């Protein structure tokens, strides 16, 4: 049979996890929603532009051991 201290410790741990979950949901729901404006969308597109494939050297498909190629 568990002791009184064990039961209180388990109850405190459960209450802590429950409280952290409630706080996480509250923070998520109350933080300001910032819509993406056209200026910001353009900024994001500039940041994530596709890199041309000519900038990279071709991959080696040699048969060296350990390079993941055919052996």
GROMACS .gro file of N, CA and C in nm:
model
  213
    1UNK      N    1   0.085  -0.118   0.000
    1UNK     CA    2   0.000   0.000   0.000
    1UNK      C    3   0.089   0.125   0.000
    2UNK      N    4   0.060   0.220  -0.091
    2UNK     CA    5   0.144   0.340  -0.098
    2UNK      C    6   0.129   0.426   0.027
    3UNK      N    7   0.238   0.491   0.060
    3UNK     CA    8   0.235   0.578   0.177
    3UNK      C    9   0.168   0.710   0.143
    4UNK      N   10   0.138   0.785   0.248
    4UNK     CA   11   0.073   0.915   0.229
    4UNK      C   12   0.163   1.009   0.149
    5UNK      N   13   0.294   1.001   0.174
    5UNK     CA   14   0.388   1.088   0.103
    5UNK      C   15   0.391   1.055  -0.047
    6UNK      N   16   0.386   0.926  -0.082
    6UNK     CA   17   0.386   0.885  -0.222
    6UNK      C   18   0.261   0.936  -0.293
    7UNK      N   19   0.148   0.926  -0.228
    7UNK     CA   20   0.022   0.972  -0.286
    7UNK      C   21   0.026   1.124  -0.306
    8UNK      N   22   0.076   1.197  -0.206
    8UNK     CA   23   0.085   1.342  -0.219
    8UNK      C   24   0.182   1.383  -0.329
    9UNK      N   25   0.292   1.310  -0.343
    9UNK     CA   26   0.389   1.341  -0.449
    9UNK      C   27   0.328   1.319  -0.586
   10UNK      N   28   0.257   1.208  -0.603
   10UNK     CA   29   0.192   1.179  -0.731
   10UNK      C   30   0.085   1.283  -0.761
   11UNK      N   31   0.009   1.323  -0.661
   11UNK     CA   32  -0.095   1.424  -0.681
   11UNK      C   33  -0.033   1.559  -0.718
   12UNK      N   34   0.077   1.593  -0.654
   12UNK     CA   35   0.144   1.719  -0.686
   12UNK      C   36   0.199   1.717  -0.829
   13UNK      N   37   0.254   1.604  -0.871
   13UNK     CA   38   0.306   1.592  -1.007
   13UNK      C   39   0.193   1.605  -1.109
   14UNK      N   40   0.081   1.538  -1.083
   14UNK     CA   41  -0.033   1.547  -1.174
   14UNK      C   42  -0.088   1.689  -1.180
   15UNK      N   43  -0.097   1.755  -1.066
   15UNK     CA   44  -0.147   1.893  -1.063
   15UNK      C   45  -0.053   1.987  -1.138
   16UNK      N   46   0.077   1.965  -1.125
   16UNK     CA   47   0.175   2.048  -1.196
   16UNK      C   48   0.160   2.033  -1.346
   17UNK      N   49   0.150   1.908  -1.393
   17UNK     CA   50   0.133   1.885  -1.537
   17UNK      C   51   0.003   1.946  -1.588
   18UNK      N   52  -0.103   1.933  -1.512
   18UNK     CA   53  -0.231   1.991  -1.552
   18UNK      C   54  -0.222   2.143  -1.560
   19UNK      N   55  -0.159   2.203  -1.461
   19UNK     CA   56  -0.143   2.348  -1.460
   19UNK      C   57  -0.058   2.396  -1.578
   20UNK      N   58   0.051   2.325  -1.607
   20UNK     CA   59   0.134   2.361  -1.722
   20UNK      C   60   0.057   2.351  -1.853
   21UNK      N   61  -0.028   2.251  -1.865
   21UNK     CA   62  -0.111   2.237  -1.985
   21UNK      C   63  -0.209   2.351  -1.999
   22UNK      N   64  -0.271   2.390  -1.890
   22UNK     CA   65  -0.367   2.501  -1.893
   22UNK      C   66  -0.296   2.631  -1.930
   23UNK      N   67  -0.179   2.655  -1.872
   23UNK     CA   68  -0.103   2.776  -1.904
   23UNK      C   69  -0.061   2.776  -2.051
   24UNK      N   70  -0.019   2.662  -2.103
   24UNK     CA   71   0.022   2.654  -2.244
   24UNK      C   72  -0.094   2.686  -2.337
   25UNK      N   73  -0.212   2.633  -2.308
   25UNK     CA   74  -0.330   2.662  -2.390
   25UNK      C   75  -0.366   2.809  -2.379
   26UNK      N   76  -0.361   2.863  -2.259
   26UNK     CA   77  -0.396   3.005  -2.239
   26UNK      C   78  -0.301   3.096  -2.316
   27UNK      N   79  -0.171   3.068  -2.310
   27UNK     CA   80  -0.072   3.150  -2.381
   27UNK      C   81  -0.095   3.140  -2.531
   28UNK      N   82  -0.123   3.020  -2.578
   28UNK     CA   83  -0.144   3.000  -2.723
   28UNK      C   84  -0.266   3.075  -2.772
   29UNK      N   85  -0.371   3.076  -2.693
   29UNK     CA   86  -0.495   3.140  -2.736
   29UNK      C   87  -0.493   3.292  -2.720
   30UNK      N   88  -0.413   3.343  -2.628
   30UNK     CA   89  -0.417   3.487  -2.602
   30UNK      C   90  -0.305   3.565  -2.671
   31UNK      N   91  -0.208   3.498  -2.730
   31UNK     CA   92  -0.102   3.575  -2.797
   31UNK      C   93  -0.160   3.643  -2.920
   32UNK      N   94  -0.109   3.759  -2.954
   32UNK     CA   95  -0.167   3.835  -3.066
   32UNK      C   96  -0.148   3.762  -3.199
   33UNK      N   97  -0.254   3.762  -3.276
   33UNK     CA   98  -0.248   3.702  -3.409
   33UNK      C   99  -0.202   3.811  -3.505
   34UNK      N  100  -0.095   3.787  -3.577
   34UNK     CA  101  -0.043   3.886  -3.670
   34UNK      C  102  -0.064   3.836  -3.812
   35UNK      N  103  -0.159   3.896  -3.884
   35UNK     CA  104  -0.181   3.851  -4.022
   35UNK      C  105  -0.061   3.886  -4.109
   36UNK      N  106  -0.040   3.805  -4.211
   36UNK     CA  107   0.071   3.829  -4.303
   36UNK      C  108   0.028   3.933  -4.405
   37UNK      N  109   0.094   4.048  -4.405
   37UNK     CA  110   0.062   4.152  -4.502
   37UNK      C  111   0.135   4.122  -4.632
   38UNK      N  112   0.100   4.194  -4.737
   38UNK     CA  113   0.165   4.172  -4.865
   38UNK      C  114   0.314   4.203  -4.857
   39UNK      N  115   0.350   4.306  -4.780
   39UNK     CA  116   0.492   4.338  -4.764
   39UNK      C  117   0.566   4.223  -4.698
   40UNK      N  118   0.505   4.169  -4.595
   40UNK     CA  119   0.569   4.059  -4.521
   40UNK      C  120   0.576   3.934  -4.607
   41UNK      N  121   0.472   3.910  -4.688
   41UNK     CA  122   0.473   3.792  -4.775
   41UNK      C  123   0.586   3.802  -4.876
   42UNK      N  124   0.608   3.922  -4.932
   42UNK     CA  125   0.718   3.941  -5.025
   42UNK      C  126   0.852   3.918  -4.959
   43UNK      N  127   0.863   3.964  -4.834
   43UNK     CA  128   0.985   3.944  -4.757
   43UNK      C  129   1.013   3.796  -4.737
   44UNK      N  130   0.907   3.720  -4.705
   44UNK     CA  131   0.923   3.577  -4.683
   44UNK      C  132   0.961   3.506  -4.812
   45UNK      N  133   0.902   3.549  -4.924
   45UNK     CA  134   0.936   3.486  -5.051
   45UNK      C  135   1.081   3.513  -5.089
   46UNK      N  136   1.129   3.632  -5.062
   46UNK     CA  137   1.269   3.663  -5.092
   46UNK      C  138   1.363   3.576  -5.009
   47UNK      N  139   1.324   3.551  -4.885
   47UNK     CA  140   1.409   3.474  -4.796
   47UNK      C  141   1.416   3.327  -4.835
   48UNK      N  142   1.307   3.274  -4.893
   48UNK     CA  143   1.300   3.131  -4.924
   48UNK      C  144   1.300   3.105  -5.074
   49UNK      N  145   1.370   3.186  -5.147
   49UNK     CA  146   1.376   3.171  -5.292
   49UNK      C  147   1.447   3.040  -5.328
   50UNK      N  148   1.403   2.980  -5.436
   50UNK     CA  149   1.466   2.857  -5.483
   50UNK      C  150   1.610   2.885  -5.526
   51UNK      N  151   1.699   2.796  -5.494
   51UNK     CA  152   1.839   2.809  -5.534
   51UNK      C  153   1.855   2.739  -5.667
   52UNK      N  154   1.912   2.806  -5.767
   52UNK     CA  155   1.930   2.741  -5.897
   52UNK      C  156   2.019   2.617  -5.886
   53UNK      N  157   1.987   2.514  -5.961
   53UNK     CA  158   2.064   2.389  -5.952
   53UNK      C  159   2.203   2.405  -6.009
   54UNK      N  160   2.228   2.508  -6.090
   54UNK     CA  161   2.361   2.528  -6.147
   54UNK      C  162   2.462   2.568  -6.040
   55UNK      N  163   2.415   2.610  -5.924
   55UNK     CA  164   2.506   2.651  -5.817
   55UNK      C  165   2.571   2.533  -5.746
   56UNK      N  166   2.522   2.412  -5.771
   56UNK     CA  167   2.573   2.295  -5.702
   56UNK      C  168   2.648   2.205  -5.798
   57UNK      N  169   2.753   2.143  -5.749
   57UNK     CA  170   2.825   2.046  -5.830
   57UNK      C  171   2.741   1.919  -5.841
   58UNK      N  172   2.754   1.845  -5.950
   58UNK     CA  173   2.676   1.722  -5.962
   58UNK      C  174   2.716   1.622  -5.855
   59UNK      N  175   2.621   1.541  -5.814
   59UNK     CA  176   2.648   1.440  -5.712
   59UNK      C  177   2.732   1.327  -5.771
   60UNK      N  178   2.817   1.273  -5.687
   60UNK     CA  179   2.899   1.161  -5.729
   60UNK      C  180   2.824   1.031  -5.703
   61UNK      N  181   2.818   0.947  -5.805
   61UNK     CA  182   2.754   0.816  -5.789
   61UNK      C  183   2.858   0.707  -5.805
   62UNK      N  184   2.974   0.731  -5.749
   62UNK     CA  185   3.084   0.636  -5.759
   62UNK      C  186   3.060   0.514  -5.674
   63UNK      N  187   3.157   0.424  -5.678
   63UNK     CA  188   3.142   0.298  -5.605
   63UNK      C  189   3.237   0.291  -5.487
   64UNK      N  190   3.266   0.404  -5.426
   64UNK     CA  191   3.352   0.402  -5.309
   64UNK      C  192   3.275   0.344  -5.191
   65UNK      N  193   3.342   0.269  -5.109
   65UNK     CA  194   3.273   0.210  -4.995
   65UNK      C  195   3.242   0.318  -4.892
   66UNK      N  196   3.123   0.312  -4.839
   66UNK     CA  197   3.084   0.405  -4.735
   66UNK      C  198   3.018   0.531  -4.785
   67UNK      N  199   3.009   0.552  -4.917
   67UNK     CA  200   2.948   0.675  -4.966
   67UNK      C  201   2.800   0.658  -4.999
   68UNK      N  202   2.746   0.540  -4.976
   68UNK     CA  203   2.604   0.517  -5.001
   68UNK      C  204   2.574   0.483  -5.145
   69UNK      N  205   2.674   0.482  -5.230
   69UNK     CA  206   2.654   0.449  -5.371
   69UNK      C  207   2.654   0.299  -5.393
   70UNK      N  208   2.635   0.258  -5.517
   70UNK     CA  209   2.637   0.113  -5.546
   70UNK      C  210   2.776   0.055  -5.521
   71UNK      N  211   2.779  -0.068  -5.477
   71UNK     CA  212   2.910  -0.128  -5.445
   71UNK      C  213   2.949  -0.232  -5.547
   0.00000   0.00000   0.00000
